[in-house]
Tab-separated table of C-alpha atoms and ligand atoms in Angstrom:
chain	number	residue	atom	x	y	z
A	21	MET	CA	100.160	69.907	96.510
A	22	ASN	CA	102.021	71.160	99.550
A	23	THR	CA	103.446	74.644	99.687
A	24	GLU	CA	107.077	73.615	99.291
A	25	LEU	CA	106.293	71.732	96.095
A	26	ALA	CA	104.202	74.627	94.822
A	27	VAL	CA	107.072	77.051	95.511
A	28	ARG	CA	109.443	74.838	93.513
A	29	ARG	CA	106.925	74.456	90.684
A	30	SER	CA	106.435	78.234	90.650
A	31	ALA	CA	110.177	78.718	90.137
A	32	GLU	CA	110.068	76.325	87.142
A	33	LEU	CA	107.074	78.183	85.757
A	34	GLU	CA	108.844	81.521	86.181
A	35	ALA	CA	111.704	80.177	84.046
A	36	LEU	CA	109.201	79.238	81.295
A	37	ILE	CA	107.447	82.606	81.586
A	38	GLY	CA	110.826	84.299	81.250
A	39	GLN	CA	111.383	82.506	77.923
A	40	ASP	CA	107.892	83.195	76.542
A	41	ALA	CA	104.733	84.178	78.405
A	42	ALA	CA	102.438	83.893	75.372
A	43	PRO	CA	101.469	80.211	75.896
A	44	PHE	CA	100.081	81.039	79.340
A	45	ARG	CA	96.427	81.745	79.891
A	46	ILE	CA	95.751	83.172	83.319
A	47	LEU	CA	92.576	83.186	85.348
A	48	THR	CA	92.157	84.679	88.815
A	49	GLY	CA	89.513	86.412	90.870
A	50	ASP	CA	88.782	87.914	94.253
A	51	ARG	CA	85.440	87.581	95.923
A	52	PRO	CA	83.903	91.035	96.298
A	53	THR	CA	83.467	90.611	100.044
A	54	GLY	CA	85.453	93.702	100.967
A	55	PRO	CA	88.253	95.990	99.804
A	56	LEU	CA	91.363	94.550	98.188
A	57	HIS	CA	94.398	94.635	100.451
A	58	LEU	CA	98.174	94.281	100.455
A	59	GLY	CA	97.857	90.479	100.713
A	60	HIS	CA	96.082	90.508	97.366
A	61	TYR	CA	98.546	92.960	95.916
A	62	PHE	CA	101.699	91.031	96.732
A	63	GLY	CA	100.077	87.588	96.679
A	64	THR	CA	98.461	87.771	93.257
A	65	LEU	CA	97.567	91.196	91.780
A	66	GLN	CA	101.139	92.189	91.001
A	67	ASN	CA	101.673	88.893	89.176
A	68	ARG	CA	98.571	89.447	87.059
A	69	VAL	CA	99.823	92.810	85.846
A	70	ARG	CA	103.322	91.435	85.256
A	71	LEU	CA	101.995	88.480	83.246
A	72	GLN	CA	99.722	90.766	81.232
A	73	ASP	CA	102.662	93.020	80.451
A	74	LEU	CA	104.771	90.011	79.432
A	75	GLY	CA	102.128	89.020	76.870
A	76	ALA	CA	100.135	86.274	78.626
A	77	GLU	CA	96.371	86.229	78.170
A	78	VAL	CA	94.793	87.345	81.429
A	79	PHE	CA	91.223	86.843	82.671
A	80	VAL	CA	90.033	88.379	85.933
A	81	LEU	CA	86.769	87.172	87.365
A	82	ILE	CA	84.515	88.995	89.795
A	83	PRO	CA	82.880	85.986	91.480
A	84	ASP	CA	79.669	87.747	92.424
A	85	TYR	CA	77.712	84.486	92.781
A	86	GLN	CA	80.104	83.535	95.581
A	87	VAL	CA	79.305	86.518	97.729
A	88	LEU	CA	77.162	85.827	100.730
A	89	THR	CA	76.430	89.439	101.612
A	90	ASP	CA	75.059	92.291	99.504
A	91	ARG	CA	77.837	94.168	97.785
A	92	ASP	CA	78.358	96.226	94.722
A	93	THR	CA	79.845	93.707	92.323
A	94	ALA	CA	81.859	96.315	90.454
A	95	GLU	CA	83.617	97.273	93.673
A	96	HIS	CA	87.066	95.862	92.770
A	97	LEU	CA	87.161	97.143	89.248
A	98	ASP	CA	88.657	100.531	90.012
A	99	ASP	CA	91.426	98.758	91.952
A	100	TYR	CA	92.134	96.428	89.012
A	101	LEU	CA	92.375	99.356	86.630
A	102	ALA	CA	94.411	101.417	89.091
A	103	ILE	CA	97.098	98.744	89.545
A	104	GLY	CA	97.555	98.537	85.779
A	105	LEU	CA	95.275	95.825	84.424
A	106	ASP	CA	94.446	97.001	80.919
A	107	PRO	CA	90.961	96.094	79.653
A	108	ALA	CA	92.230	96.115	76.071
A	109	ARG	CA	94.417	93.116	76.898
A	110	THR	CA	92.811	91.635	80.005
A	111	VAL	CA	89.251	90.311	80.186
A	112	ILE	CA	87.505	91.462	83.375
A	113	PHE	CA	84.069	89.888	83.877
A	114	ALA	CA	81.480	88.762	86.439
A	115	HIS	CA	80.051	85.299	87.159
A	116	SER	CA	76.449	86.355	86.965
A	117	ALA	CA	76.863	87.658	83.411
A	118	VAL	CA	78.297	84.421	81.990
A	119	PRO	CA	75.619	81.697	82.128
A	120	ALA	CA	77.611	79.181	80.052
A	121	LEU	CA	80.415	79.235	82.644
A	122	ASN	CA	77.984	78.429	85.425
A	123	GLN	CA	76.531	75.499	83.496
A	124	LEU	CA	79.886	73.738	83.715
A	125	LEU	CA	79.217	73.388	87.418
A	126	LEU	CA	76.700	70.567	86.809
A	127	PRO	CA	78.955	68.042	85.062
A	128	PHE	CA	81.828	69.078	87.339
A	129	LEU	CA	79.830	68.408	90.513
A	130	SER	CA	79.351	64.820	89.372
A	131	LEU	CA	83.122	64.332	89.283
A	132	VAL	CA	83.893	64.963	92.978
A	133	SER	CA	82.634	63.326	96.148
A	134	VAL	CA	81.140	65.085	99.139
A	135	ALA	CA	83.984	63.639	101.247
A	136	GLU	CA	86.554	65.273	98.962
A	137	LEU	CA	84.833	68.621	99.387
A	138	ARG	CA	84.526	68.247	103.167
A	139	ARG	CA	88.252	67.471	103.465
A	140	ASN	CA	89.318	70.699	101.724
A	141	PRO	CA	91.259	72.680	104.370
A	142	THR	CA	90.523	76.092	102.855
A	143	VAL	CA	86.794	75.419	102.852
A	144	LYS	CA	87.078	74.312	106.494
A	145	ASP	CA	88.975	77.471	107.354
A	146	GLU	CA	86.548	79.727	105.507
A	147	ILE	CA	83.615	78.039	107.217
A	148	ALA	CA	85.302	78.610	110.591
A	149	HIS	CA	85.743	82.324	109.835
A	150	SER	CA	82.456	82.950	108.067
A	151	ARG	CA	80.360	83.603	111.186
A	152	GLN	CA	77.473	81.887	109.372
A	153	GLN	CA	74.976	79.790	111.296
A	154	ALA	CA	75.025	76.916	108.836
A	155	VAL	CA	77.276	75.800	105.997
A	156	SER	CA	75.484	76.365	102.707
A	157	GLY	CA	75.760	74.038	99.746
A	158	LEU	CA	77.300	76.979	97.901
A	159	MET	CA	80.142	77.228	100.398
A	160	LEU	CA	80.869	73.498	100.279
A	161	THR	CA	80.860	73.435	96.482
A	162	TYR	CA	82.861	76.657	96.126
A	163	PRO	CA	86.004	74.884	94.855
A	164	VAL	CA	83.979	73.169	92.114
A	165	HIS	CA	82.541	76.484	91.021
A	166	GLN	CA	86.093	77.718	90.974
A	167	ALA	CA	87.037	74.795	88.731
A	168	ALA	CA	84.377	76.042	86.299
A	169	ASP	CA	85.830	79.568	86.579
A	170	ILE	CA	89.301	78.399	85.711
A	171	LEU	CA	88.456	75.759	83.140
A	172	PHE	CA	85.823	77.646	81.139
A	173	CYS	CA	88.641	79.528	79.402
A	174	LYS	CA	91.082	76.594	79.672
A	175	ALA	CA	93.419	78.640	81.834
A	176	ASN	CA	96.705	76.859	82.511
A	177	LEU	CA	98.133	79.203	85.148
A	178	VAL	CA	96.528	80.650	88.270
A	179	PRO	CA	98.491	83.260	90.270
A	180	VAL	CA	97.187	82.720	93.809
A	181	GLY	CA	98.073	82.875	97.468
A	182	GLN	CA	98.979	79.777	99.448
A	183	ASP	CA	95.456	79.385	100.848
A	184	GLN	CA	94.221	78.627	97.336
A	185	LEU	CA	96.416	75.576	96.752
A	186	PRO	CA	93.821	73.058	98.031
A	187	HIS	CA	91.169	74.644	95.797
A	188	LEU	CA	93.403	74.394	92.793
A	189	GLU	CA	93.927	70.701	93.522
A	190	ILE	CA	90.186	70.249	93.080
A	191	THR	CA	90.310	72.057	89.742
A	192	ARG	CA	93.117	69.760	88.617
A	193	LEU	CA	91.148	66.739	89.788
A	194	VAL	CA	88.040	67.873	87.907
A	195	ALA	CA	90.031	68.461	84.706
A	196	ARG	CA	91.722	65.061	84.951
A	197	ARG	CA	88.525	63.188	85.734
A	198	PHE	CA	86.524	64.941	83.031
A	199	ASN	CA	89.113	64.142	80.384
A	200	SER	CA	89.401	60.517	81.449
A	201	ARG	CA	85.670	59.879	81.972
A	202	TYR	CA	84.740	61.280	78.572
A	203	GLY	CA	87.884	60.162	76.756
A	204	ALA	CA	88.619	63.633	75.407
A	205	ALA	CA	91.436	66.058	76.181
A	206	VAL	CA	89.114	69.017	76.743
A	207	PHE	CA	90.760	70.649	79.772
A	208	PRO	CA	94.348	71.454	80.791
A	209	GLU	CA	95.484	70.808	84.379
A	210	PRO	CA	96.299	74.327	85.540
A	211	ASP	CA	99.288	75.197	87.719
A	212	ALA	CA	99.342	77.566	90.684
A	213	LEU	CA	101.820	80.421	90.500
A	214	LEU	CA	102.888	81.587	93.957
A	215	SER	CA	104.518	84.981	94.435
A	216	SER	CA	107.294	85.722	96.913
A	217	ALA	CA	104.544	86.568	99.437
A	218	PRO	CA	102.239	83.544	99.262
A	219	LEU	CA	100.856	84.231	102.737
A	220	LEU	CA	101.060	87.828	103.862
A	221	LEU	CA	99.991	88.263	107.484
A	222	GLY	CA	97.620	90.910	108.729
A	223	THR	CA	98.095	93.317	111.625
A	224	ASP	CA	97.073	90.591	114.116
A	225	GLY	CA	99.627	88.061	112.867
A	226	THR	CA	97.151	85.781	111.039
A	227	LYS	CA	96.542	85.652	107.252
A	228	MET	CA	95.601	89.096	106.002
A	229	SER	CA	91.965	88.734	104.931
A	230	LYS	CA	89.128	90.990	103.924
A	231	SER	CA	86.862	89.320	106.430
A	232	ARG	CA	89.131	89.331	109.495
A	233	GLY	CA	89.495	93.056	110.196
A	234	ASN	CA	93.298	92.759	109.977
A	235	ALA	CA	93.921	94.093	106.478
A	236	ILE	CA	95.585	97.162	105.028
A	237	ALA	CA	93.376	98.087	102.096
A	238	LEU	CA	94.894	99.361	98.861
A	239	ALA	CA	92.385	102.197	99.045
A	240	ALA	CA	93.251	103.218	102.632
A	241	SER	CA	94.580	106.749	103.079
A	242	ALA	CA	98.241	107.337	103.933
A	243	ASP	CA	97.248	108.234	107.519
A	244	GLU	CA	95.036	105.192	107.898
A	245	THR	CA	97.888	103.019	106.600
A	246	ALA	CA	100.268	104.542	109.149
A	247	ARG	CA	97.761	103.939	111.942
A	248	LEU	CA	97.173	100.302	110.963
A	249	ILE	CA	100.876	99.552	110.673
A	250	ARG	CA	101.567	101.241	114.014
A	251	GLY	CA	99.068	98.842	115.583
A	252	ALA	CA	100.547	95.724	113.982
A	253	LYS	CA	101.670	92.924	116.273
A	254	THR	CA	105.434	92.565	116.801
A	255	ASP	CA	107.588	90.958	119.505
A	256	ALA	CA	109.782	92.110	122.389
A	257	GLU	CA	113.184	91.698	120.683
A	258	ARG	CA	114.828	94.994	119.794
A	259	TYR	CA	117.008	93.580	117.035
A	260	ILE	CA	115.231	93.362	113.674
A	261	SER	CA	115.785	90.161	111.726
A	262	TYR	CA	114.123	88.258	108.905
A	263	ASP	CA	113.261	84.881	110.364
A	264	PRO	CA	109.708	83.899	109.348
A	265	GLN	CA	109.731	80.633	111.311
A	266	ARG	CA	110.756	82.075	114.665
A	267	ARG	CA	109.484	85.668	114.344
A	268	PRO	CA	106.492	85.596	111.992
A	269	GLU	CA	105.080	89.047	112.786
A	270	VAL	CA	108.332	91.024	112.615
A	271	SER	CA	109.408	89.083	109.514
A	272	ASN	CA	106.089	89.840	107.866
A	273	LEU	CA	106.658	93.583	108.346
A	274	VAL	CA	110.211	93.254	107.044
A	275	LEU	CA	108.880	91.393	104.002
A	276	LEU	CA	106.231	94.042	103.424
A	277	ALA	CA	108.854	96.794	103.390
A	278	ALA	CA	111.116	94.701	101.160
A	279	LEU	CA	108.350	94.011	98.634
A	280	ALA	CA	107.287	97.640	98.531
A	281	LEU	CA	110.907	98.784	98.101
A	282	GLY	CA	111.863	96.001	95.674
A	283	ARG	CA	114.672	94.868	97.989
A	284	SER	CA	115.636	91.639	99.762
A	285	PRO	CA	114.097	91.190	103.223
A	286	TYR	CA	117.507	90.251	104.645
A	287	ASP	CA	118.969	93.590	103.511
A	288	VAL	CA	116.030	95.547	104.903
A	289	ALA	CA	116.404	93.777	108.275
A	290	ALA	CA	120.168	94.336	108.320
A	291	ASP	CA	119.712	98.064	107.672
A	292	LEU	CA	117.287	98.365	110.568
A	293	GLY	CA	119.552	96.410	112.936
A	294	THR	CA	118.860	97.456	116.507
A	295	GLY	CA	116.362	100.142	115.486
A	296	GLY	CA	113.450	98.276	117.031
A	297	ALA	CA	109.824	97.874	116.023
A	298	ALA	CA	109.084	101.603	115.789
A	299	ALA	CA	111.756	102.161	113.111
A	300	LEU	CA	110.603	99.019	111.298
A	301	LYS	CA	107.031	100.301	111.240
A	302	ASP	CA	108.128	103.729	109.986
A	303	THR	CA	110.027	102.067	107.152
A	304	VAL	CA	107.050	99.887	106.228
A	305	THR	CA	104.665	102.835	106.316
A	306	MET	CA	106.839	105.009	104.111
A	307	ALA	CA	107.514	102.220	101.627
A	308	VAL	CA	103.858	101.149	101.352
A	309	ASN	CA	102.540	104.695	101.085
A	310	GLU	CA	105.050	105.552	98.396
A	311	LEU	CA	104.224	102.422	96.409
A	312	LEU	CA	100.493	102.979	96.668
A	313	ALA	CA	100.335	106.767	96.155
A	314	PRO	CA	99.982	106.543	92.340
A	315	VAL	CA	97.620	103.562	92.611
A	316	ARG	CA	95.428	105.489	95.022
A	317	ALA	CA	95.396	108.557	92.791
A	318	ARG	CA	94.387	106.523	89.731
A	319	ARG	CA	91.793	104.668	91.771
A	320	ALA	CA	90.171	107.925	92.808
A	321	GLU	CA	89.944	108.934	89.131
A	322	TYR	CA	88.269	105.671	88.116
A	323	ALA	CA	85.894	105.920	91.054
A	324	ARG	CA	84.676	109.204	89.572
A	325	ASP	CA	84.035	107.587	86.185
A	326	LEU	CA	81.663	104.750	86.967
A	327	GLY	CA	80.298	104.842	83.429
A	328	TYR	CA	83.686	103.782	82.072
A	329	VAL	CA	84.110	101.114	84.736
A	330	ARG	CA	80.693	99.623	83.892
A	331	ARG	CA	81.569	99.631	80.197
A	332	VAL	CA	84.763	97.717	80.897
A	333	LEU	CA	82.755	95.090	82.745
A	334	ARG	CA	80.102	94.813	80.035
A	335	GLU	CA	82.708	94.296	77.338
A	336	GLY	CA	84.581	91.767	79.453
A	337	ASN	CA	81.347	89.891	80.101
A	338	GLN	CA	80.695	89.590	76.379
A	339	ARG	CA	84.163	88.282	75.628
A	340	ALA	CA	83.946	85.771	78.482
A	341	GLU	CA	80.495	84.571	77.390
A	342	ALA	CA	81.733	83.827	73.865
A	343	ILE	CA	84.590	81.707	75.232
A	344	ALA	CA	82.363	79.968	77.779
A	345	GLY	CA	79.845	79.101	75.056
A	346	ALA	CA	82.519	77.453	72.931
A	347	THR	CA	83.818	75.438	75.904
A	348	LEU	CA	80.311	74.352	76.891
A	349	ASP	CA	79.775	73.135	73.316
A	350	GLU	CA	82.913	71.029	73.550
A	351	VAL	CA	81.788	69.661	76.909
A	352	ARG	CA	78.387	68.697	75.541
A	353	THR	CA	79.985	67.011	72.551
A	354	ALA	CA	82.345	65.044	74.796
A	355	MET	CA	79.390	64.004	76.974
A	356	GLY	CA	77.285	62.926	73.975
A	357	MET	CA	74.739	65.688	74.470
A	358	ARG	CA	74.307	66.831	70.877
A	359	TYR	CA	70.628	66.886	70.000
B	24	ATP	P1	88.003	86.486	102.334
B	24	ATP	O1	88.324	86.914	103.734
B	24	ATP	O2	86.661	86.973	101.819
B	24	ATP	O3	88.262	85.030	102.052
B	24	ATP	P2	90.557	87.149	101.240
B	24	ATP	O4	91.169	88.351	101.815
B	24	ATP	O5	91.040	85.812	101.699
B	24	ATP	O6	89.005	87.312	101.439
B	24	ATP	P3	90.112	86.184	98.571
B	24	ATP	O7	89.151	86.885	97.675
B	24	ATP	O8	89.673	84.941	99.261
B	24	ATP	O9	90.641	87.235	99.664
B	24	ATP	O10	91.455	85.882	97.778
B	24	ATP	C1	91.739	86.412	96.493
B	24	ATP	C2	93.150	86.045	96.072
B	24	ATP	O11	94.095	86.736	96.899
B	24	ATP	C3	93.497	84.559	96.238
B	24	ATP	O12	94.345	84.189	95.192
B	24	ATP	C4	94.214	84.500	97.543
B	24	ATP	O13	95.080	83.396	97.631
B	24	ATP	C5	94.982	85.820	97.527
B	24	ATP	N1	95.233	86.265	98.885
B	24	ATP	C6	94.289	86.650	99.790
B	24	ATP	N2	94.857	86.965	100.956
B	24	ATP	C7	96.191	86.792	100.804
B	24	ATP	C8	97.312	86.952	101.679
B	24	ATP	N3	97.158	87.349	102.915
B	24	ATP	N4	98.553	86.679	101.194
B	24	ATP	C9	98.720	86.260	99.922
B	24	ATP	N5	97.697	86.084	99.050
B	24	ATP	C10	96.449	86.346	99.482
B	25	MG	MG1	89.972	84.020	101.165
């Protein structure tokens, strides 16, 4: 699905969510390859909290099996709790603790061709940025693993950034093919939900990413945030405008301020007028630091209570395993594997 279509579909979905969020089951995750950043926050994290608060069922996965370097798998948990995900309502769990989820990968792999996986633009992009010598089978099959992540709990809505749209297409394909091959309506075809910042840019003007050294981390200090924003790429025009096509870097900063302030980017740009890049950056810095101050304070508290954070993960793992077991049973029944 192209981005324009996905934006339109997201608007339709928002209308349905506005009527009643309860029929939506959400699954998302962020690979623990580095600290969460503003791209995550405005691209997907904010939507998770909003959907949770509106009464949707929310699952957040820590995809530790998809991490190619050694990391502490619980690393994002204090961020999740700090932004307002509530473990009483939202299931937070890790791949490695849910064997039944991972078993779905086997039947799912049989439903897609190698050519389909090779064509996936996000996989291509990730391979290009991974600085790995060779492409592992894990990297190539990542979108199929993600299909297992999403479908194990029969999620029907996935709040993601634009880069995830090709992956989600593979999940939809797997769901469709499974249902038609085994003549059973086991899986829904989940929709992507894009936010108003489906592709936030980093300080170098390319997609803000954990692995590109261009991100503003949620956990950064106020001073560090100011320093990073001061160094962000802009252009030579003094007049500030919101024109993402023609002025991507300046517009990205305007959008960042607008999102943090809860205002329209056109109004923010109009207020800045001929103030130039320095005034724009000051506005962004103040807005982001103000938005994140309470998040950062809560995060520091959770970071001091690792026992609690671990308990949240253990409980989430158990809830996810029960659901994955039931889905795997259904899958085996549909495939005639009842012995
Ligand atoms: P990596 O560099 O390891 O790929 P990443 O920064 O791209 O990390 P992911 O864990 O791949 O982060 O993405 C987690 C979620 O956050 C996905 O839904 C993704 O679409 C979203 N996301 C990541 N970066 C951005 C961004 N710059 N703008 C909007 N959404 C984003
Ligand atoms: Mg990524």
